[in-house]
């Protein structure tokens, strides 16, 4: 069953083979969990939100018309559930993605991070986990979930240019942090 | 041409036009500082592709699936109340019919039962019961019982139909859980 497409599995679930939904769960749980962990900064919340998201997706499966990819549709549920969780926890959510203030927040957030001079990929791994929610979500979706800018814009319900701006800012901030800490001195 | 970080990002993503690419290449060759900025940016970009995926245990899948199955076989609260109320109504009705039968039997039993032995009493009571049941299921009695049961069936049918309709709509809207 693992070689079947998402749509084929969904059709099977809708025909009454509900146990096939476990294939969908296995297919997406780790990537979605990684995304949620970076957004919510907490394993317990990430697992809880992921469970909610899978249940919501299961109950709305009939509404999935196949116009977009299942992954995009599912990540939209995951992302919105995470935002609801964040707002319920009264955490700070950046409201204006393209504002100058937001960029300064991102820079100062990263400046305050304690830097351990491990290898570069370890450093990036730890620093991405500390990015503000939306930036972390974009980095995860783009680099880990192999999603296109257009798919990310659909999931986050923001414009393609906004996604690009946020992606560029994340990369630049990470680069400046590396340069500042002379982490890549030998490589460059 | 001033090579900004945005242009470097676009160059990295292959989003520049051919003439712009040429300009960026020239600028990179001319400036060591720009080269450093670009190479580090590329390093970040390449390394981000090797971000580690966090792993969840297989128990997670089982837990979600068990929640789905449990929810499917759980009677919704409203449905539970409806079933309880119908059961209570039928029980009360049976008790009324039973009580009424007993009182009818007792009232129709002979007054001077002291003079009869046990067997005679039993025979009299049984014949009274048979008479009462016969009365109940003939003529006026039968039509009353029929009407009561028809009413119960109609009311139950209506509520059952409404519940089915609502659960279908809930499933469609994803509001079930």
mmCIF file of C-alpha atoms in Angstrom:
data_model
loop_
_atom_site.group_PDB
_atom_site.id
_atom_site.type_symbol
_atom_site.label_atom_id
_atom_site.label_comp_id
_atom_site.label_asym_id
_atom_site.label_seq_id
_atom_site.Cartn_x
_atom_site.Cartn_y
_atom_site.Cartn_z
ATOM 1 C CA UNK A 1 0.000 0.000 0.000
ATOM 2 C CA UNK A 2 2.994 2.284 0.573
ATOM 3 C CA UNK A 3 3.584 2.636 -3.145
ATOM 4 C CA UNK A 4 0.100 4.055 -3.665
ATOM 5 C CA UNK A 5 -0.474 7.766 -4.117
ATOM 6 C CA UNK A 6 -2.117 9.891 -1.442
ATOM 7 C CA UNK A 7 -5.268 10.154 -3.556
ATOM 8 C CA UNK A 8 -5.538 6.371 -3.948
ATOM 9 C CA UNK A 9 -5.184 5.881 -0.200
ATOM 10 C CA UNK A 10 -7.784 8.582 0.511
ATOM 11 C CA UNK A 11 -10.207 6.940 -1.939
ATOM 12 C CA UNK A 12 -9.685 3.643 -0.149
ATOM 13 C CA UNK A 13 -10.323 5.262 3.269
ATOM 14 C CA UNK A 14 -13.489 6.905 1.948
ATOM 15 C CA UNK A 15 -14.691 3.540 0.641
ATOM 16 C CA UNK A 16 -14.602 2.274 4.231
ATOM 17 C CA UNK A 17 -11.046 0.940 4.642
ATOM 18 C CA UNK A 18 -10.340 3.297 7.505
ATOM 19 C CA UNK A 19 -7.209 1.408 8.586
ATOM 20 C CA UNK A 20 -5.504 2.653 5.395
ATOM 21 C CA UNK A 21 -5.437 6.089 6.992
ATOM 22 C CA UNK A 22 -2.506 4.832 9.070
ATOM 23 C CA UNK A 23 -0.404 4.874 5.864
ATOM 24 C CA UNK A 24 -1.132 8.579 5.485
ATOM 25 C CA UNK A 25 -0.210 9.125 9.147
ATOM 26 C CA UNK A 26 3.086 7.233 8.745
ATOM 27 C CA UNK A 27 3.841 9.120 5.564
ATOM 28 C CA UNK A 28 3.444 12.607 7.048
ATOM 29 C CA UNK A 29 3.900 12.338 10.809
ATOM 30 C CA UNK A 30 7.668 12.962 11.014
ATOM 31 C CA UNK A 31 7.794 15.879 8.598
ATOM 32 C CA UNK A 32 4.736 17.505 10.147
ATOM 33 C CA UNK A 33 6.134 16.902 13.637
ATOM 34 C CA UNK A 34 9.421 18.575 12.649
ATOM 35 C CA UNK A 35 7.496 21.569 11.358
ATOM 36 C CA UNK A 36 5.376 21.784 14.513
ATOM 37 C CA UNK A 37 8.330 21.350 16.838
ATOM 38 C CA UNK A 38 10.042 24.323 15.233
ATOM 39 C CA UNK A 39 6.880 26.395 15.385
ATOM 40 C CA UNK A 40 5.748 25.520 18.892
ATOM 41 C CA UNK A 41 9.236 25.021 20.421
ATOM 42 C CA UNK A 42 7.870 22.179 22.502
ATOM 43 C CA UNK A 43 7.633 18.405 21.870
ATOM 44 C CA UNK A 44 4.475 17.858 23.888
ATOM 45 C CA UNK A 45 2.491 20.655 22.180
ATOM 46 C CA UNK A 46 3.795 19.558 18.788
ATOM 47 C CA UNK A 47 2.561 15.985 19.316
ATOM 48 C CA UNK A 48 -0.810 17.164 20.620
ATOM 49 C CA UNK A 49 -1.346 19.546 17.691
ATOM 50 C CA UNK A 50 -0.260 16.872 15.221
ATOM 51 C CA UNK A 51 -2.761 14.406 16.655
ATOM 52 C CA UNK A 52 -5.515 17.040 16.398
ATOM 53 C CA UNK A 53 -4.493 17.784 12.828
ATOM 54 C CA UNK A 54 -4.682 14.135 11.767
ATOM 55 C CA UNK A 55 -8.126 13.803 13.359
ATOM 56 C CA UNK A 56 -9.341 17.008 11.699
ATOM 57 C CA UNK A 57 -7.997 15.848 8.348
ATOM 58 C CA UNK A 58 -9.686 12.455 8.762
ATOM 59 C CA UNK A 59 -13.034 14.043 9.536
ATOM 60 C CA UNK A 60 -12.780 16.457 6.627
ATOM 61 C CA UNK A 61 -11.457 13.897 4.156
ATOM 62 C CA UNK A 62 -14.671 14.085 2.142
ATOM 63 C CA UNK A 63 -14.077 17.814 1.678
ATOM 64 C CA UNK A 64 -10.712 17.163 0.032
ATOM 65 C CA UNK A 65 -11.520 17.520 -3.650
ATOM 66 C CA UNK A 66 -8.034 16.914 -4.984
ATOM 67 C CA UNK A 67 -7.725 20.444 -6.426
ATOM 68 C CA UNK A 68 -4.448 20.935 -4.537
ATOM 69 C CA UNK A 69 -1.953 18.294 -3.466
ATOM 70 C CA UNK A 70 -2.998 16.376 -0.353
ATOM 71 C CA UNK A 71 0.239 17.445 1.350
ATOM 72 C CA UNK A 72 -0.607 21.144 0.826
ATOM 73 C CA UNK A 73 -4.138 20.611 2.113
ATOM 74 C CA UNK A 74 -2.865 18.674 5.124
ATOM 75 C CA UNK A 75 -0.079 21.141 6.014
ATOM 76 C CA UNK A 76 -2.657 23.931 5.879
ATOM 77 C CA UNK A 77 -4.600 22.114 8.606
ATOM 78 C CA UNK A 78 -1.375 21.533 10.575
ATOM 79 C CA UNK A 79 -0.255 25.153 10.241
ATOM 80 C CA UNK A 80 -3.644 26.622 11.213
ATOM 81 C CA UNK A 81 -3.981 24.262 14.169
ATOM 82 C CA UNK A 82 -0.512 25.330 15.319
ATOM 83 C CA UNK A 83 -1.448 29.011 15.023
ATOM 84 C CA UNK A 84 -4.606 28.386 17.050
ATOM 85 C CA UNK A 85 -2.509 26.662 19.691
ATOM 86 C CA UNK A 86 -0.036 29.543 19.725
ATOM 87 C CA UNK A 87 -2.752 32.163 20.029
ATOM 88 C CA UNK A 88 -4.465 30.187 22.762
ATOM 89 C CA UNK A 89 -1.188 30.148 24.632
ATOM 90 C CA UNK A 90 -1.000 33.892 24.067
ATOM 91 C CA UNK A 91 2.386 33.624 22.505
ATOM 92 C CA UNK A 92 3.741 36.375 20.339
ATOM 93 C CA UNK A 93 2.757 35.939 16.721
ATOM 94 C CA UNK A 94 4.238 38.223 14.131
ATOM 95 C CA UNK A 95 1.355 39.967 12.448
ATOM 96 C CA UNK A 96 3.114 41.952 9.727
ATOM 97 C CA UNK A 97 5.394 39.656 7.808
ATOM 98 C CA UNK A 98 7.010 42.338 5.686
ATOM 99 C CA UNK A 99 7.438 45.055 8.274
ATOM 100 C CA UNK A 100 10.907 46.406 9.014
ATOM 101 C CA UNK A 101 10.261 45.842 12.716
ATOM 102 C CA UNK A 102 9.791 42.168 12.052
ATOM 103 C CA UNK A 103 13.204 41.914 10.463
ATOM 104 C CA UNK A 104 14.808 43.585 13.451
ATOM 105 C CA UNK A 105 12.972 41.148 15.725
ATOM 106 C CA UNK A 106 14.385 38.262 13.744
ATOM 107 C CA UNK A 107 17.906 39.699 13.934
ATOM 108 C CA UNK A 108 17.751 40.437 17.652
ATOM 109 C CA UNK A 109 16.197 37.026 18.359
ATOM 110 C CA UNK A 110 19.118 35.360 16.679
ATOM 111 C CA UNK A 111 21.659 37.680 18.272
ATOM 112 C CA UNK A 112 20.531 36.620 21.719
ATOM 113 C CA UNK A 113 20.969 32.931 20.954
ATOM 114 C CA UNK A 114 23.825 31.242 22.733
ATOM 115 C CA UNK A 115 26.223 30.028 20.074
ATOM 116 C CA UNK A 116 28.022 26.763 20.485
ATOM 117 C CA UNK A 117 30.778 26.285 18.000
ATOM 118 C CA UNK A 118 29.889 22.809 16.803
ATOM 119 C CA UNK A 119 29.893 21.895 13.154
ATOM 120 C CA UNK A 120 27.932 24.050 10.769
ATOM 121 C CA UNK A 121 24.980 21.733 10.167
ATOM 122 C CA UNK A 122 24.560 21.168 13.929
ATOM 123 C CA UNK A 123 24.700 24.911 14.422
ATOM 124 C CA UNK A 124 22.064 25.506 11.747
ATOM 125 C CA UNK A 125 19.883 22.749 13.200
ATOM 126 C CA UNK A 126 19.859 24.402 16.613
ATOM 127 C CA UNK A 127 19.494 27.932 15.287
ATOM 128 C CA UNK A 128 16.533 27.095 13.003
ATOM 129 C CA UNK A 129 14.709 25.720 16.047
ATOM 130 C CA UNK A 130 15.030 29.171 17.596
ATOM 131 C CA UNK A 131 13.673 31.145 14.660
ATOM 132 C CA UNK A 132 10.314 32.922 15.154
ATOM 133 C CA UNK A 133 7.335 30.644 14.327
ATOM 134 C CA UNK A 134 6.606 31.778 10.780
ATOM 135 C CA UNK A 135 10.231 31.884 9.699
ATOM 136 C CA UNK A 136 10.818 28.443 11.193
ATOM 137 C CA UNK A 137 7.717 27.175 9.376
ATOM 138 C CA UNK A 138 8.958 28.512 6.020
ATOM 139 C CA UNK A 139 12.444 27.035 6.468
ATOM 140 C CA UNK A 140 10.967 23.658 7.474
ATOM 141 C CA UNK A 141 8.482 23.532 4.617
ATOM 142 C CA UNK A 142 11.014 24.672 2.009
ATOM 143 C CA UNK A 143 14.067 22.646 3.014
ATOM 144 C CA UNK A 144 12.653 19.673 4.892
ATOM 145 C CA UNK A 145 9.284 19.089 3.263
ATOM 146 C CA UNK A 146 10.454 19.964 -0.259
ATOM 147 C CA UNK A 147 7.552 22.341 -0.792
ATOM 148 C CA UNK A 148 7.585 25.024 -3.458
ATOM 149 C CA UNK A 149 7.212 28.731 -2.647
ATOM 150 C CA UNK A 150 3.686 28.594 -4.176
ATOM 151 C CA UNK A 151 2.658 25.674 -1.960
ATOM 152 C CA UNK A 152 4.028 27.440 1.124
ATOM 153 C CA UNK A 153 2.104 30.577 0.220
ATOM 154 C CA UNK A 154 -1.082 28.491 -0.039
ATOM 155 C CA UNK A 155 -0.467 26.816 3.306
ATOM 156 C CA UNK A 156 0.326 30.094 5.087
ATOM 157 C CA UNK A 157 -2.263 32.077 3.135
ATOM 158 C CA UNK A 158 0.188 34.859 2.358
ATOM 159 C CA UNK A 159 1.477 36.089 -1.003
ATOM 160 C CA UNK A 160 4.293 34.379 -2.884
ATOM 161 C CA UNK A 161 6.429 37.538 -2.606
ATOM 162 C CA UNK A 162 5.958 37.595 1.166
ATOM 163 C CA UNK A 163 7.117 33.986 1.418
ATOM 164 C CA UNK A 164 10.205 34.846 -0.645
ATOM 165 C CA UNK A 165 10.960 37.910 1.490
ATOM 166 C CA UNK A 166 10.742 35.830 4.660
ATOM 167 C CA UNK A 167 12.846 33.032 3.205
ATOM 168 C CA UNK A 168 15.535 35.486 2.074
ATOM 169 C CA UNK A 169 15.561 37.194 5.472
ATOM 170 C CA UNK A 170 15.979 33.882 7.241
ATOM 171 C CA UNK A 171 18.900 32.903 5.030
ATOM 172 C CA UNK A 172 20.560 36.323 5.369
ATOM 173 C CA UNK A 173 20.174 36.320 9.149
ATOM 174 C CA UNK A 174 21.669 32.834 9.362
ATOM 175 C CA UNK A 175 24.494 33.841 7.034
ATOM 176 C CA UNK A 176 25.273 36.985 9.026
ATOM 177 C CA UNK A 177 25.296 34.939 12.222
ATOM 178 C CA UNK A 178 27.784 32.518 10.674
ATOM 179 C CA UNK A 179 29.989 35.348 9.435
ATOM 180 C CA UNK A 180 29.791 37.109 12.783
ATOM 181 C CA UNK A 181 30.852 34.000 14.640
ATOM 182 C CA UNK A 182 33.424 33.019 12.005
ATOM 183 C CA UNK A 183 31.876 29.563 11.843
ATOM 184 C CA UNK A 184 32.578 28.949 8.204
ATOM 185 C CA UNK A 185 36.018 30.502 8.032
ATOM 186 C CA UNK A 186 37.817 27.462 6.725
ATOM 187 C CA UNK A 187 35.188 26.553 4.177
ATOM 188 C CA UNK A 188 34.942 29.921 2.454
ATOM 189 C CA UNK B 1 24.888 47.495 -10.532
ATOM 190 C CA UNK B 2 24.597 47.372 -6.771
ATOM 191 C CA UNK B 3 24.424 43.677 -5.772
ATOM 192 C CA UNK B 4 22.043 43.491 -2.851
ATOM 193 C CA UNK B 5 21.344 40.459 -0.652
ATOM 194 C CA UNK B 6 18.004 40.091 -2.419
ATOM 195 C CA UNK B 7 19.779 39.799 -5.773
ATOM 196 C CA UNK B 8 22.180 37.236 -4.300
ATOM 197 C CA UNK B 9 19.209 35.216 -3.042
ATOM 198 C CA UNK B 10 17.540 35.370 -6.442
ATOM 199 C CA UNK B 11 20.815 34.379 -8.112
ATOM 200 C CA UNK B 12 21.020 31.425 -5.738
ATOM 201 C CA UNK B 13 17.456 30.349 -6.578
ATOM 202 C CA UNK B 14 18.015 30.821 -10.325
ATOM 203 C CA UNK B 15 15.416 33.551 -10.570
ATOM 204 C CA UNK B 16 17.462 36.144 -12.451
ATOM 205 C CA UNK B 17 17.368 36.881 -16.178
ATOM 206 C CA UNK B 18 20.367 35.922 -18.322
ATOM 207 C CA UNK B 19 21.802 39.478 -18.478
ATOM 208 C CA UNK B 20 21.428 39.893 -14.714
ATOM 209 C CA UNK B 21 23.224 36.610 -14.109
ATOM 210 C CA UNK B 22 26.133 37.870 -16.198
ATOM 211 C CA UNK B 23 26.283 41.080 -14.169
ATOM 212 C CA UNK B 24 26.269 39.193 -10.854
ATOM 213 C CA UNK B 25 29.019 36.835 -12.074
ATOM 214 C CA UNK B 26 31.201 39.812 -13.051
ATOM 215 C CA UNK B 27 30.558 41.515 -9.713
ATOM 216 C CA UNK B 28 31.440 38.338 -7.835
ATOM 217 C CA UNK B 29 34.726 38.033 -9.693
ATOM 218 C CA UNK B 30 35.553 41.653 -8.962
ATOM 219 C CA UNK B 31 34.833 41.722 -5.240
ATOM 220 C CA UNK B 32 36.224 39.357 -2.638
ATOM 221 C CA UNK B 33 33.820 40.727 -0.013
ATOM 222 C CA UNK B 34 30.799 39.998 -2.234
ATOM 223 C CA UNK B 35 32.190 36.541 -2.950
ATOM 224 C CA UNK B 36 32.388 35.869 0.791
ATOM 225 C CA UNK B 37 28.803 37.058 1.299
ATOM 226 C CA UNK B 38 27.542 34.883 -1.524
ATOM 227 C CA UNK B 39 29.541 31.773 -0.611
ATOM 228 C CA UNK B 40 28.324 31.892 2.974
ATOM 229 C CA UNK B 41 24.756 32.341 1.779
ATOM 230 C CA UNK B 42 25.162 29.313 -0.491
ATOM 231 C CA UNK B 43 26.666 27.367 2.392
ATOM 232 C CA UNK B 44 23.604 28.150 4.543
ATOM 233 C CA UNK B 45 21.299 27.183 1.663
ATOM 234 C CA UNK B 46 23.097 23.858 1.046
ATOM 235 C CA UNK B 47 23.314 22.966 4.714
ATOM 236 C CA UNK B 48 19.659 23.688 5.335
ATOM 237 C CA UNK B 49 18.810 20.823 2.974
ATOM 238 C CA UNK B 50 20.387 18.454 5.456
ATOM 239 C CA UNK B 51 18.128 19.542 8.312
ATOM 240 C CA UNK B 52 17.243 16.516 10.405
ATOM 241 C CA UNK B 53 13.721 15.164 10.504
ATOM 242 C CA UNK B 54 12.360 14.533 14.002
ATOM 243 C CA UNK B 55 10.997 11.044 14.507
ATOM 244 C CA UNK B 56 7.793 10.010 16.201
ATOM 245 C CA UNK B 57 7.266 6.504 17.538
ATOM 246 C CA UNK B 58 4.952 3.960 15.795
ATOM 247 C CA UNK B 59 2.759 4.268 18.918
ATOM 248 C CA UNK B 60 1.705 7.688 17.654
ATOM 249 C CA UNK B 61 0.012 6.155 14.587
ATOM 250 C CA UNK B 62 -1.710 3.565 16.779
ATOM 251 C CA UNK B 63 -2.889 6.260 19.149
ATOM 252 C CA UNK B 64 -4.458 8.356 16.354
ATOM 253 C CA UNK B 65 -6.043 5.282 14.766
ATOM 254 C CA UNK B 66 -7.505 4.149 18.089
ATOM 255 C CA UNK B 67 -9.010 7.615 18.598
ATOM 256 C CA UNK B 68 -10.604 7.419 15.146
ATOM 257 C CA UNK B 69 -12.016 3.938 15.817
ATOM 258 C CA UNK B 70 -13.192 4.801 19.333
ATOM 259 C CA UNK B 71 -15.002 7.896 18.092
ATOM 260 C CA UNK B 72 -16.674 5.881 15.351
ATOM 261 C CA UNK B 73 -18.189 3.401 17.776
ATOM 262 C CA UNK B 74 -19.048 5.872 20.506
ATOM 263 C CA UNK B 75 -22.716 6.812 20.690
ATOM 264 C CA UNK B 76 -22.977 10.616 20.635
ATOM 265 C CA UNK B 77 -24.323 12.248 23.793
ATOM 266 C CA UNK B 78 -27.588 13.436 22.177
ATOM 267 C CA UNK B 79 -28.205 9.987 20.722
ATOM 268 C CA UNK B 80 -27.534 8.457 24.156
ATOM 269 C CA UNK B 81 -30.137 10.736 25.807
ATOM 270 C CA UNK B 82 -32.630 9.923 23.065
ATOM 271 C CA UNK B 83 -32.200 6.152 23.502
ATOM 272 C CA UNK B 84 -32.498 6.486 27.307
ATOM 273 C CA UNK B 85 -35.657 8.579 27.030
ATOM 274 C CA UNK B 86 -37.298 6.114 24.592
ATOM 275 C CA UNK B 87 -36.341 3.180 26.829
ATOM 276 C CA UNK B 88 -37.734 5.020 29.880
ATOM 277 C CA UNK B 89 -40.971 5.797 28.044
ATOM 278 C CA UNK B 90 -41.461 2.164 26.969
ATOM 279 C CA UNK B 91 -40.661 0.948 30.515
ATOM 280 C CA UNK B 92 -43.216 3.332 32.033
ATOM 281 C CA UNK B 93 -45.786 2.255 29.447
ATOM 282 C CA UNK B 94 -45.162 -1.436 30.221
ATOM 283 C CA UNK B 95 -45.428 -0.742 33.951
ATOM 284 C CA UNK B 96 -48.748 1.095 33.440
ATOM 285 C CA UNK B 97 -50.140 -1.751 31.311
ATOM 286 C CA UNK B 98 -48.874 -4.321 33.827
ATOM 287 C CA UNK B 99 -50.271 -2.396 36.804
ATOM 288 C CA UNK B 100 -53.566 -1.895 35.051
ATOM 289 C CA UNK B 101 -53.760 -5.647 34.230
ATOM 290 C CA UNK B 102 -53.043 -6.633 37.817
ATOM 291 C CA UNK B 103 -55.644 -4.217 39.179
ATOM 292 C CA UNK B 104 -58.190 -5.488 36.620
ATOM 293 C CA UNK B 105 -57.476 -9.104 37.596
ATOM 294 C CA UNK B 106 -57.752 -8.371 41.299
ATOM 295 C CA UNK B 107 -60.961 -6.415 40.895
ATOM 296 C CA UNK B 108 -62.523 -9.160 38.772
ATOM 297 C CA UNK B 109 -61.496 -11.987 41.133
ATOM 298 C CA UNK B 110 -64.307 -13.494 43.333
ATOM 299 C CA UNK B 111 -64.947 -11.729 46.648
ATOM 300 C CA UNK B 112 -65.373 -14.928 48.638
ATOM 301 C CA UNK B 113 -62.026 -16.408 47.689
ATOM 302 C CA UNK B 114 -61.597 -17.766 51.233
ATOM 303 C CA UNK B 115 -63.906 -20.625 50.409
ATOM 304 C CA UNK B 116 -61.841 -21.723 47.394
ATOM 305 C CA UNK B 117 -58.705 -23.770 47.547
ATOM 306 C CA UNK B 118 -55.429 -22.731 45.901
ATOM 307 C CA UNK B 119 -56.077 -24.497 42.618
ATOM 308 C CA UNK B 120 -59.487 -22.927 42.235
ATOM 309 C CA UNK B 121 -58.039 -19.474 42.958
ATOM 310 C CA UNK B 122 -55.354 -20.021 40.350
ATOM 311 C CA UNK B 123 -57.913 -21.181 37.771
ATOM 312 C CA UNK B 124 -60.130 -18.182 38.436
ATOM 313 C CA UNK B 125 -57.196 -15.749 38.212
ATOM 314 C CA UNK B 126 -55.949 -17.305 34.961
ATOM 315 C CA UNK B 127 -59.357 -17.144 33.351
ATOM 316 C CA UNK B 128 -59.675 -13.494 34.481
ATOM 317 C CA UNK B 129 -56.268 -12.736 32.969
ATOM 318 C CA UNK B 130 -57.227 -14.426 29.701
ATOM 319 C CA UNK B 131 -60.521 -12.466 29.650
ATOM 320 C CA UNK B 132 -58.639 -9.227 30.288
ATOM 321 C CA UNK B 133 -56.073 -9.899 27.543
ATOM 322 C CA UNK B 134 -58.853 -10.858 25.166
ATOM 323 C CA UNK B 135 -60.617 -7.608 25.996
ATOM 324 C CA UNK B 136 -57.386 -5.679 25.548
ATOM 325 C CA UNK B 137 -56.737 -7.072 22.086
ATOM 326 C CA UNK B 138 -60.215 -6.880 20.739
ATOM 327 C CA UNK B 139 -62.268 -3.901 19.636
ATOM 328 C CA UNK B 140 -61.605 -0.666 21.497
ATOM 329 C CA UNK B 141 -58.615 -1.985 23.534
ATOM 330 C CA UNK B 142 -56.764 -3.107 20.435
ATOM 331 C CA UNK B 143 -57.226 0.212 18.701
ATOM 332 C CA UNK B 144 -55.905 2.089 21.807
ATOM 333 C CA UNK B 145 -52.806 -0.118 22.013
ATOM 334 C CA UNK B 146 -52.284 0.154 18.254
ATOM 335 C CA UNK B 147 -52.505 3.930 18.411
ATOM 336 C CA UNK B 148 -49.998 4.170 21.284
ATOM 337 C CA UNK B 149 -47.450 1.938 19.514
ATOM 338 C CA UNK B 150 -47.939 3.719 16.180
ATOM 339 C CA UNK B 151 -47.278 7.033 17.926
ATOM 340 C CA UNK B 152 -44.088 5.657 19.520
ATOM 341 C CA UNK B 153 -42.875 4.300 16.182
ATOM 342 C CA UNK B 154 -43.615 7.588 14.372
ATOM 343 C CA UNK B 155 -41.825 9.678 17.034
ATOM 344 C CA UNK B 156 -38.837 7.281 17.120
ATOM 345 C CA UNK B 157 -38.642 7.246 13.331
ATOM 346 C CA UNK B 158 -38.623 11.036 13.166
ATOM 347 C CA UNK B 159 -35.836 11.389 15.723
ATOM 348 C CA UNK B 160 -33.820 8.571 14.154
ATOM 349 C CA UNK B 161 -34.076 10.202 10.716
ATOM 350 C CA UNK B 162 -33.030 13.599 12.160
ATOM 351 C CA UNK B 163 -30.060 12.056 13.925
ATOM 352 C CA UNK B 164 -28.858 10.294 10.790
ATOM 353 C CA UNK B 165 -29.165 13.548 8.843
ATOM 354 C CA UNK B 166 -27.190 15.492 11.470
ATOM 355 C CA UNK B 167 -24.403 12.928 11.794
ATOM 356 C CA UNK B 168 -24.008 12.844 7.990
ATOM 357 C CA UNK B 169 -23.776 16.646 7.900
ATOM 358 C CA UNK B 170 -21.257 16.658 10.782
ATOM 359 C CA UNK B 171 -19.083 14.094 9.041
ATOM 360 C CA UNK B 172 -19.158 16.174 5.875
ATOM 361 C CA UNK B 173 -18.182 19.367 7.694
ATOM 362 C CA UNK B 174 -15.507 17.696 9.787
ATOM 363 C CA UNK B 175 -17.156 18.760 13.054
ATOM 364 C CA UNK B 176 -17.550 15.276 14.410
ATOM 365 C CA UNK B 177 -14.476 15.266 16.644
#
